[in-house]
Coordinates of N, CA, C and O in Angstrom, one line a residue:
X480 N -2.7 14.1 6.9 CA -3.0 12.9 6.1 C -4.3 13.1 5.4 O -5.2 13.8 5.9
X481 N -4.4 12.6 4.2 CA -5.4 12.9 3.3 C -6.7 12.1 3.8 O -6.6 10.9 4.1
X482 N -7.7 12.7 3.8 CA -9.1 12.1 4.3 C -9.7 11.2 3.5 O -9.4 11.3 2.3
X483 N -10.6 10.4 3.9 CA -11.5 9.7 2.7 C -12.6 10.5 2.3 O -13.4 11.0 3.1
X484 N -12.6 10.5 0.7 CA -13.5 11.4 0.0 C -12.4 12.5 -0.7 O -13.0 13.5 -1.0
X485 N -11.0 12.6 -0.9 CA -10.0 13.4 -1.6 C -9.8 12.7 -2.5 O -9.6 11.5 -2.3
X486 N -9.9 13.2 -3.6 CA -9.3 12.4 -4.6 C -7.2 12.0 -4.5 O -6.0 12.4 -4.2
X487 N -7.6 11.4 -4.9 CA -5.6 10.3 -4.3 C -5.1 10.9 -6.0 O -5.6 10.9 -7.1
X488 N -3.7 11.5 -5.1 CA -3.1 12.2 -6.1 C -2.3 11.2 -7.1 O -2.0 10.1 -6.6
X489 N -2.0 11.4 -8.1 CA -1.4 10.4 -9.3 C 0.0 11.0 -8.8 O 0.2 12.2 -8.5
X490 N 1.1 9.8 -8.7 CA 2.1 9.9 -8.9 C 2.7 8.9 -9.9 O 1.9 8.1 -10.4
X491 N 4.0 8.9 -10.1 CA 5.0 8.0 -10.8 C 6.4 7.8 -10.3 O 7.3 8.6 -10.2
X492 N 6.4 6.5 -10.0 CA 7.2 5.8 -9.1 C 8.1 4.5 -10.1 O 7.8 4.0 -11.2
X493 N 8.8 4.5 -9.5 CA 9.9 2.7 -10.1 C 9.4 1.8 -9.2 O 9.3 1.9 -8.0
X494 N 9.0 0.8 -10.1 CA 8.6 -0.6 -9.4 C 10.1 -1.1 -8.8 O 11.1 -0.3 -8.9
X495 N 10.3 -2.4 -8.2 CA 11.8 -3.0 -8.2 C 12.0 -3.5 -9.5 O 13.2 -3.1 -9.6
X496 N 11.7 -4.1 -10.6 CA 11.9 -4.0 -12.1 C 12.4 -2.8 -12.5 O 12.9 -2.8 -13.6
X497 N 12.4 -1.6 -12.0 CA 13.2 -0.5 -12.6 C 11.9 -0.2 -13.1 O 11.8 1.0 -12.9
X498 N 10.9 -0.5 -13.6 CA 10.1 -0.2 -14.4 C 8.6 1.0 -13.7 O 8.1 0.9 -12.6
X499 N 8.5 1.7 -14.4 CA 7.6 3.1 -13.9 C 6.3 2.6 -14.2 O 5.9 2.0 -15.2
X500 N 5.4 3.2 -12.5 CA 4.4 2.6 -12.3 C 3.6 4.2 -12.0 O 4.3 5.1 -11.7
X501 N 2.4 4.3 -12.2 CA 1.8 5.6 -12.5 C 0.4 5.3 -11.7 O -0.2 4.6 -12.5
X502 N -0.3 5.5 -10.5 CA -1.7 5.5 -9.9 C -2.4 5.5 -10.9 O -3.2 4.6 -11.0
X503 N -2.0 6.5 -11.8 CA -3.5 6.6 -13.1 C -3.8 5.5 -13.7 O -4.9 5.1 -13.8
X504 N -2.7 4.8 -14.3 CA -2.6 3.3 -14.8 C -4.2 2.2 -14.4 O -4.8 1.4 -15.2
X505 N -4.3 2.5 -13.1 CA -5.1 1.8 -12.5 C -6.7 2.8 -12.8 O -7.3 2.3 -13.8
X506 N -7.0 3.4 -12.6 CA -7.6 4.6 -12.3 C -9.3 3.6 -13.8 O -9.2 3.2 -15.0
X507 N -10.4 3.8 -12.7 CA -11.2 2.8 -14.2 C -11.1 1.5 -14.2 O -11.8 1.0 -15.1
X508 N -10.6 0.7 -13.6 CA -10.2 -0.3 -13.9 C -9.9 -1.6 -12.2 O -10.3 -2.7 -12.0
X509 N -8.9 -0.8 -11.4 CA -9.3 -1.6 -10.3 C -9.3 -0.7 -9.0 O -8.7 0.4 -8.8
X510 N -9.7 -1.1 -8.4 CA -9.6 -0.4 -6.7 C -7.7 -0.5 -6.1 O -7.0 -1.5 -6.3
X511 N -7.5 0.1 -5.8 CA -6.2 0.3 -4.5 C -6.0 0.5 -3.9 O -6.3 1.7 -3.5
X512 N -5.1 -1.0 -2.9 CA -4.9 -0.4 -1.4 C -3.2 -0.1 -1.7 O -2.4 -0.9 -2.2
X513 N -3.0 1.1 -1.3 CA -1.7 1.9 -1.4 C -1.3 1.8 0.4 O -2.0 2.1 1.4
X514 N -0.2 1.3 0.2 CA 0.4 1.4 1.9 C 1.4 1.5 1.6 O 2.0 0.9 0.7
X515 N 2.0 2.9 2.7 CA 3.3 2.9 2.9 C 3.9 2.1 4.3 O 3.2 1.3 4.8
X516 N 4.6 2.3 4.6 CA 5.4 1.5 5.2 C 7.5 1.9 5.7 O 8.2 2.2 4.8
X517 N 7.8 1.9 6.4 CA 9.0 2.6 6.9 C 10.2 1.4 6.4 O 11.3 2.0 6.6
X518 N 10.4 0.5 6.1 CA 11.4 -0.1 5.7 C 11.2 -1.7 5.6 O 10.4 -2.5 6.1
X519 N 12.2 -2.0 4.6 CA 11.7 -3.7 4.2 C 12.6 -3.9 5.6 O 13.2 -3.1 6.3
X520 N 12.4 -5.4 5.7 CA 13.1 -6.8 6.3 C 13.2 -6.0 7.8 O 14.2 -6.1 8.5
X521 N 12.1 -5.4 8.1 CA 12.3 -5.4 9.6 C 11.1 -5.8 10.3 O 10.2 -6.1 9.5
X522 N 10.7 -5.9 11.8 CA 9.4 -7.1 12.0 C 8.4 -6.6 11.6 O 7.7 -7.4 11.0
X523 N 7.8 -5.3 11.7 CA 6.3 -4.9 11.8 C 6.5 -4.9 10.0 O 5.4 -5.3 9.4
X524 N 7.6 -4.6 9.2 CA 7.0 -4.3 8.1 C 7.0 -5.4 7.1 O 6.7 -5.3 5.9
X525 N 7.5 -6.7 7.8 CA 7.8 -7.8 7.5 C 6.5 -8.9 7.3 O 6.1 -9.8 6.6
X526 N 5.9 -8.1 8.6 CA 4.6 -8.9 9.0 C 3.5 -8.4 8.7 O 2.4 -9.0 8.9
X527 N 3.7 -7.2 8.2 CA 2.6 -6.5 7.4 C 3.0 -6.8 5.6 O 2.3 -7.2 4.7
X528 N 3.7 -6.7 5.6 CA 3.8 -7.4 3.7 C 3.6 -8.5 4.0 O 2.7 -8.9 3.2
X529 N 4.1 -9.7 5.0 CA 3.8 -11.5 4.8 C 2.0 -11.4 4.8 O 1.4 -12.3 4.1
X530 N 1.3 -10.4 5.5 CA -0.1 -10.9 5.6 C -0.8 -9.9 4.2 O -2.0 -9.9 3.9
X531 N -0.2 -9.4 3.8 CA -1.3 -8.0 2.5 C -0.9 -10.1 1.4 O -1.7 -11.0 1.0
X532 N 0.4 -10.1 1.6 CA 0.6 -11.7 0.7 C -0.4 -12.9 1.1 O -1.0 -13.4 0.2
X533 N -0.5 -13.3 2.3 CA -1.5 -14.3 2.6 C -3.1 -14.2 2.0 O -3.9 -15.0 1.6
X534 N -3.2 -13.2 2.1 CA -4.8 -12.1 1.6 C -4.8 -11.8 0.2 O -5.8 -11.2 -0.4
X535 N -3.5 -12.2 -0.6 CA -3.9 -11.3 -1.6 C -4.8 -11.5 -2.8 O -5.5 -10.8 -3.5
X536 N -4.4 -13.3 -2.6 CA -6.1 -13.7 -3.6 C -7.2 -13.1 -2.9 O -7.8 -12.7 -3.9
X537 N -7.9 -12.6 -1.8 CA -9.2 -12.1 -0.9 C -8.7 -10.5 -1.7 O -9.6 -9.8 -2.2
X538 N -7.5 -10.2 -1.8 CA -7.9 -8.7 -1.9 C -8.4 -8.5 -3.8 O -9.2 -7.8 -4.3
X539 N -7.5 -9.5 -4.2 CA -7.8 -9.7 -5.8 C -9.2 -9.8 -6.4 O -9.6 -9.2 -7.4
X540 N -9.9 -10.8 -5.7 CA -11.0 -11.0 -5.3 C -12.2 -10.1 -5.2 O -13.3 -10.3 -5.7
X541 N -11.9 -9.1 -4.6 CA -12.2 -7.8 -4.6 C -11.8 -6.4 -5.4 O -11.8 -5.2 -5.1
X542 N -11.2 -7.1 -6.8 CA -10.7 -6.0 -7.7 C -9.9 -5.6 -7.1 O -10.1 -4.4 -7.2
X543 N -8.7 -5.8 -6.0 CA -8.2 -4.2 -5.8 C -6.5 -5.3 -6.3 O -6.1 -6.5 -6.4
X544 N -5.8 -3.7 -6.3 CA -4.6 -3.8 -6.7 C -3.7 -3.5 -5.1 O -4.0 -2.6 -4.4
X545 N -2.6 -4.3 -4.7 CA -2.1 -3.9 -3.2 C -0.2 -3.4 -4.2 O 0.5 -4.1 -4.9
X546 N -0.2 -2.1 -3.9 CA 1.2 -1.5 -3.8 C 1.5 -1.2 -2.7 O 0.7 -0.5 -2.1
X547 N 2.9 -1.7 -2.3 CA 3.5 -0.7 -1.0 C 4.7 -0.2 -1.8 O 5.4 -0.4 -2.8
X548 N 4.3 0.8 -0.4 CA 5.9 2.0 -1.2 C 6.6 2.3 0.4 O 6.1 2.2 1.5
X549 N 7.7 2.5 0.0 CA 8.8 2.8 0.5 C 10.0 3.8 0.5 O 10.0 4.3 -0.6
X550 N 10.7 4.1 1.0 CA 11.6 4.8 0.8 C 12.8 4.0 0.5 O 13.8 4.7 0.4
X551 N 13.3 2.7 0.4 CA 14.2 1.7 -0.1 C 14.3 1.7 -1.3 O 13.6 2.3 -2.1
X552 N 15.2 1.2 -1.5 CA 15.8 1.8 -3.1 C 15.2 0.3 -4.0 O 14.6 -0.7 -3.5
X553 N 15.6 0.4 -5.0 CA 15.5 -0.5 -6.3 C 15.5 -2.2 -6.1 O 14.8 -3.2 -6.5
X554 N 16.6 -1.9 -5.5 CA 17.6 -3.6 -4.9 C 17.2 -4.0 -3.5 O 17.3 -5.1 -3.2
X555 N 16.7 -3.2 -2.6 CA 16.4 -3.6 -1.7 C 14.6 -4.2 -1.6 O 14.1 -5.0 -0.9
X556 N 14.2 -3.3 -2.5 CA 12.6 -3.6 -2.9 C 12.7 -5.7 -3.6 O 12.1 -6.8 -3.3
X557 N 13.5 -5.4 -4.1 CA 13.7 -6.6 -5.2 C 14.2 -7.9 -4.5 O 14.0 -9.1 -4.7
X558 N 15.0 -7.5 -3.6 CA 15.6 -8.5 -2.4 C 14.4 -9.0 -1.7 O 14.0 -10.2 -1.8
X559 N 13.9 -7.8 -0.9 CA 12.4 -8.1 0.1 C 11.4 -9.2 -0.6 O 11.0 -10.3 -0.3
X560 N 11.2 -8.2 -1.6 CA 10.1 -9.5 -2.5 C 10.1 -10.4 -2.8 O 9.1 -11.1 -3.1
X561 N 11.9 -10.9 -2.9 CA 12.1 -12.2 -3.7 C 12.2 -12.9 -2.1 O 11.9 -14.1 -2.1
X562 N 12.6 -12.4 -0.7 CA 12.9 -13.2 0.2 C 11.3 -13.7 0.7 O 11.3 -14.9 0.9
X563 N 10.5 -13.2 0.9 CA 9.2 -13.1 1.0 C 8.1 -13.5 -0.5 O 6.9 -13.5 -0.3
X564 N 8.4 -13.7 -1.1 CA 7.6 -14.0 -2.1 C 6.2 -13.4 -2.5 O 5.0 -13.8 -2.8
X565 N 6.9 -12.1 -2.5 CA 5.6 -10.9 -2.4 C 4.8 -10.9 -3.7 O 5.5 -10.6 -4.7
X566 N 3.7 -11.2 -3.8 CA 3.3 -11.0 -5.3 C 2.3 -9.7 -5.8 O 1.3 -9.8 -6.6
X567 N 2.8 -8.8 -5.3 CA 2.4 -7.4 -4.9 C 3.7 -6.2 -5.6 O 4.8 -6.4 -5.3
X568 N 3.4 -5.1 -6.3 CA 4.2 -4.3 -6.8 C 4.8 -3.2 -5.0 O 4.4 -2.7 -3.9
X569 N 5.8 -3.3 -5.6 CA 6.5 -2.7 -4.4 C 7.1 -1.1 -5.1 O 7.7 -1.3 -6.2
X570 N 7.1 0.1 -4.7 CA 7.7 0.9 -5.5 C 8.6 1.7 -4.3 O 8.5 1.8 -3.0
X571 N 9.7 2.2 -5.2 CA 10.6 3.4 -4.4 C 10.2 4.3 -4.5 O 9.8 4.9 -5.5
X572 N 10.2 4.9 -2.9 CA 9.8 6.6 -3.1 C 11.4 7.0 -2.5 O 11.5 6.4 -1.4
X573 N 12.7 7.8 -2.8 CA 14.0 7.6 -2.3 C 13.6 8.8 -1.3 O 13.8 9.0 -0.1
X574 N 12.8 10.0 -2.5 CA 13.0 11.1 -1.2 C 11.6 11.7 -0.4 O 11.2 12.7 0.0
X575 N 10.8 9.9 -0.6 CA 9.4 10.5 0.5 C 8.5 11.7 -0.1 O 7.8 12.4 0.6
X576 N 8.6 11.6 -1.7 CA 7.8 13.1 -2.0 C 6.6 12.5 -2.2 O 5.8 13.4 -2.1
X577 N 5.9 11.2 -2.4 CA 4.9 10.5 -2.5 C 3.9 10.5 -1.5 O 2.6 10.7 -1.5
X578 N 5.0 10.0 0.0 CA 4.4 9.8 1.2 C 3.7 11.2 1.5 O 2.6 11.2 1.9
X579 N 4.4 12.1 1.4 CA 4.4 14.0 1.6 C 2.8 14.2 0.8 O 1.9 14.9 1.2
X580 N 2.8 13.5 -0.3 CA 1.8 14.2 -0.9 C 0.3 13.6 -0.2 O -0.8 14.2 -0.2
X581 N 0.4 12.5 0.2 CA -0.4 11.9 0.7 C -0.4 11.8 2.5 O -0.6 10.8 3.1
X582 N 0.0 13.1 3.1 CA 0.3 13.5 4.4 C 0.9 12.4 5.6 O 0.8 12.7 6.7
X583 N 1.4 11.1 5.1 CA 2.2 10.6 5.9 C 3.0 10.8 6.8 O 4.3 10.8 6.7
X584 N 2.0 11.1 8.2 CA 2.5 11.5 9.0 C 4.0 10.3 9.2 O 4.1 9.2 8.7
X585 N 5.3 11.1 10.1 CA 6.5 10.5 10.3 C 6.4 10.2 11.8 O 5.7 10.9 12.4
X586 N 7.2 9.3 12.3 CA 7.0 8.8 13.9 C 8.1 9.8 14.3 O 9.0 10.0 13.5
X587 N 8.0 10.3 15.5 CA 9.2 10.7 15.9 C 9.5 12.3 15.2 O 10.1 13.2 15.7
X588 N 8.9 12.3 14.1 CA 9.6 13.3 12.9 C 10.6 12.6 12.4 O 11.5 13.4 12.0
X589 N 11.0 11.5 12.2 CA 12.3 10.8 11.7 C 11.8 9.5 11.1 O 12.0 9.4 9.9
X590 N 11.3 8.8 11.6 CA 11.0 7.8 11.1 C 10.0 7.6 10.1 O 8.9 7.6 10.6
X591 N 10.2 7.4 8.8 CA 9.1 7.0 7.7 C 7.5 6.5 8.0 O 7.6 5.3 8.2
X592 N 6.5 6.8 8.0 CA 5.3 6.3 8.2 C 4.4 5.4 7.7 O 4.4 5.2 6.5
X593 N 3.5 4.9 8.6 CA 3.0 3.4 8.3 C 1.7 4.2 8.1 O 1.4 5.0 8.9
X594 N 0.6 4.0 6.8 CA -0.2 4.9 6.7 C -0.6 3.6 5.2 O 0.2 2.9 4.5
X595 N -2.3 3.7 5.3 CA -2.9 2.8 4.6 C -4.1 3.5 3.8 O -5.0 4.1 4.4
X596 N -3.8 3.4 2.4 CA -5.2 4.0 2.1 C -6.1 3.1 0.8 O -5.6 2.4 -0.1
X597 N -7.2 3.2 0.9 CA -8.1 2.8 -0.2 C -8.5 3.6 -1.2 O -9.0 4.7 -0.9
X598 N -8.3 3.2 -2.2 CA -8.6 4.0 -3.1 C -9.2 3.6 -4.3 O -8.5 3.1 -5.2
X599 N -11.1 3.8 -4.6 CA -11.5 3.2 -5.1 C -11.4 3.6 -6.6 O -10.8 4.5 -7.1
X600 N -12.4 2.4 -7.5 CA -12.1 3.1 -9.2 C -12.0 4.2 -9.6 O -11.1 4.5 -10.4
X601 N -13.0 5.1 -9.1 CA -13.1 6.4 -9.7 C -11.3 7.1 -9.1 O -11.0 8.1 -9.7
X602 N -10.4 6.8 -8.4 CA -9.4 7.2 -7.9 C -9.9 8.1 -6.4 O -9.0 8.7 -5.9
X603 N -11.3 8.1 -5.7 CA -11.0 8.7 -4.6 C -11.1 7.8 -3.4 O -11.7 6.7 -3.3
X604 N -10.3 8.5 -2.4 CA -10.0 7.5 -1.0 C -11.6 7.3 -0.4 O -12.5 8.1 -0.3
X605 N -11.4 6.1 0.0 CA -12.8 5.7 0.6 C -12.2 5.4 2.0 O -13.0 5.2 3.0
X606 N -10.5 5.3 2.3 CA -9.9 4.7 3.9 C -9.2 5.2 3.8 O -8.5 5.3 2.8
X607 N -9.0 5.9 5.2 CA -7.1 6.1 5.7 C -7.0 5.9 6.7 O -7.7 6.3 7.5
X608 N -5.8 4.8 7.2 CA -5.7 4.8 8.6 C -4.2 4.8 9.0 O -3.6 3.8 8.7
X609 N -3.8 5.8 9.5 CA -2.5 5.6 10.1 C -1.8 4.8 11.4 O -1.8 5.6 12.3
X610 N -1.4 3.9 11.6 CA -0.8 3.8 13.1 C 0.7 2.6 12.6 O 0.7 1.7 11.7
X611 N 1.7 3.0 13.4 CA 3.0 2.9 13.5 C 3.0 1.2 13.7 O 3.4 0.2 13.1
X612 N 2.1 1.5 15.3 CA 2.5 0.4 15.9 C 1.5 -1.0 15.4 O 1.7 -2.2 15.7
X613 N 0.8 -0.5 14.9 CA 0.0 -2.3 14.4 C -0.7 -2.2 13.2 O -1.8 -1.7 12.9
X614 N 0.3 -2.9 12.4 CA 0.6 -3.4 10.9 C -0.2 -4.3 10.6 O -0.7 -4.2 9.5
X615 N -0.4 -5.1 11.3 CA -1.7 -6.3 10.8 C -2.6 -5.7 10.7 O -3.2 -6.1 9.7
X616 N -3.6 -4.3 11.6 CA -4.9 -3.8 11.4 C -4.7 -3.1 10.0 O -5.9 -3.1 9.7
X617 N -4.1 -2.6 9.0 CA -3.9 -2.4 8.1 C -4.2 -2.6 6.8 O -4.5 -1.9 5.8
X618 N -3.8 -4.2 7.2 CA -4.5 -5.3 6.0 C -5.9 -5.9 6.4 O -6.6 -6.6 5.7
X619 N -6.2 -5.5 8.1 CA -7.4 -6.0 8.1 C -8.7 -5.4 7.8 O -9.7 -5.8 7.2
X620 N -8.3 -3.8 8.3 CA -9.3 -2.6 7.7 C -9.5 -2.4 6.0 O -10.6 -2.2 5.5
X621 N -8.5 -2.6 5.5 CA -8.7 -2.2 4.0 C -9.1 -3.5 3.4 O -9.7 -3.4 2.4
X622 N -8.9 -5.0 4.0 CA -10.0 -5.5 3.6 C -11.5 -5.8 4.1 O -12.2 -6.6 3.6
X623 N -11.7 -5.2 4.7 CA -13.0 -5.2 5.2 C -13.9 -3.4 4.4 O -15.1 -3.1 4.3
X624 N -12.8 -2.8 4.1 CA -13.1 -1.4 3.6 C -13.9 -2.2 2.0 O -15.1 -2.3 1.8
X625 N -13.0 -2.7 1.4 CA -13.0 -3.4 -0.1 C -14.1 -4.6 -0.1 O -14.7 -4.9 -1.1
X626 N -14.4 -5.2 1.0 CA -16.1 -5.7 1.0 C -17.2 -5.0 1.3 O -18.4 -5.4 1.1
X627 N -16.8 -3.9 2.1 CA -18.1 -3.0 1.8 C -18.1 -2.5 0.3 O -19.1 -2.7 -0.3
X628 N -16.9 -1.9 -0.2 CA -17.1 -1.5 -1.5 C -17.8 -2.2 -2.7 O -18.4 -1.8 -3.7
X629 N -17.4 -3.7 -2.2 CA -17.6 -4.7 -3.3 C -19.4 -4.6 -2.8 O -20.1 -4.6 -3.8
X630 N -19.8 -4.6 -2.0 CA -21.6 -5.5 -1.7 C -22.2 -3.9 -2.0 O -23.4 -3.8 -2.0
X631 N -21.2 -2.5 -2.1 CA -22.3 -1.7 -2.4 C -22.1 -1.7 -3.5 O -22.3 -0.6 -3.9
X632 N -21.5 -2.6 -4.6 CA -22.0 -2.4 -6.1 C -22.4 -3.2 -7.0 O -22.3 -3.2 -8.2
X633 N -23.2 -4.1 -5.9 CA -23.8 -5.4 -6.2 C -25.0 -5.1 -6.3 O -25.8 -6.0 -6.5

């Protein structure tokens, strides 16, 4: 998994709009918390998007931008968000080359991984933290990462 202080590799991904979303896009402009995540509409990943959503004016707040990626395709991205009211860009990764580049470790070796990172203006990671089993610390770490970031540039 990529450490904090790597610069966070640019990729290009489909939002659920079909529409192509690019790390660099952001890059100058706002902070990102990039989380992957192993599948929509199941509990932990359910309850980790319902809370990045309860937070997300606090993370906005804090300049940052929140994408989760997945390995779900187009329509299932677009389902999740509309059942959930995610107001957060969700992107497809189908064959995980995103997750790979950003060393997302897999549970099991099978199962897709739950892996959070921050990634400030200049585009380098300031957080990484991986763990499967608890999804809420996730959204609690990267915002507490994004108020240190914010009071050291005050």
């Amino acid at each position: 998994m990529l450490n904090p202080g790597t610069p966070a590799p640019d990729f290009e991904l489909k939002n659920s709009q079909g529409e192509s979303f690019s790390l660099s896009d952001l890059q100058n402009k706002k902070n990102v918390v990039l989380y992957f995540y192993p599948k929509n509409d199941t509990r932990g990943c359910t309850a980790e998007a319902c809370s990045f959503r309860d937070q997300f004016e606090i993370f906005q707040e804090h300049g940052a931008e929140v994408i989760g990626v997945s390995s779900d395709d187009l329509a299932s991205h677009q389902k999740f968000s509309t059942k959930y009211q995610l107001p957060f860009t969700l992107l497809s990764d189908p064959a995980g080359k995103v997750a790979k580049m950003y060393g997302v470790p897999k549970t099991l070796g099978l199962i897709p991984g739950r892996a959070t990172f921050v990634i400030d203006k200049s585009g380098t990671i300031q957080y990484a933290f991986n763990s499967q089993l608890k999804p809420l610390e996730h959204v609690h770490n990267a915002l507490r990462i994004l108020q240190q970031l914010s009071s050291d540039n005050t």
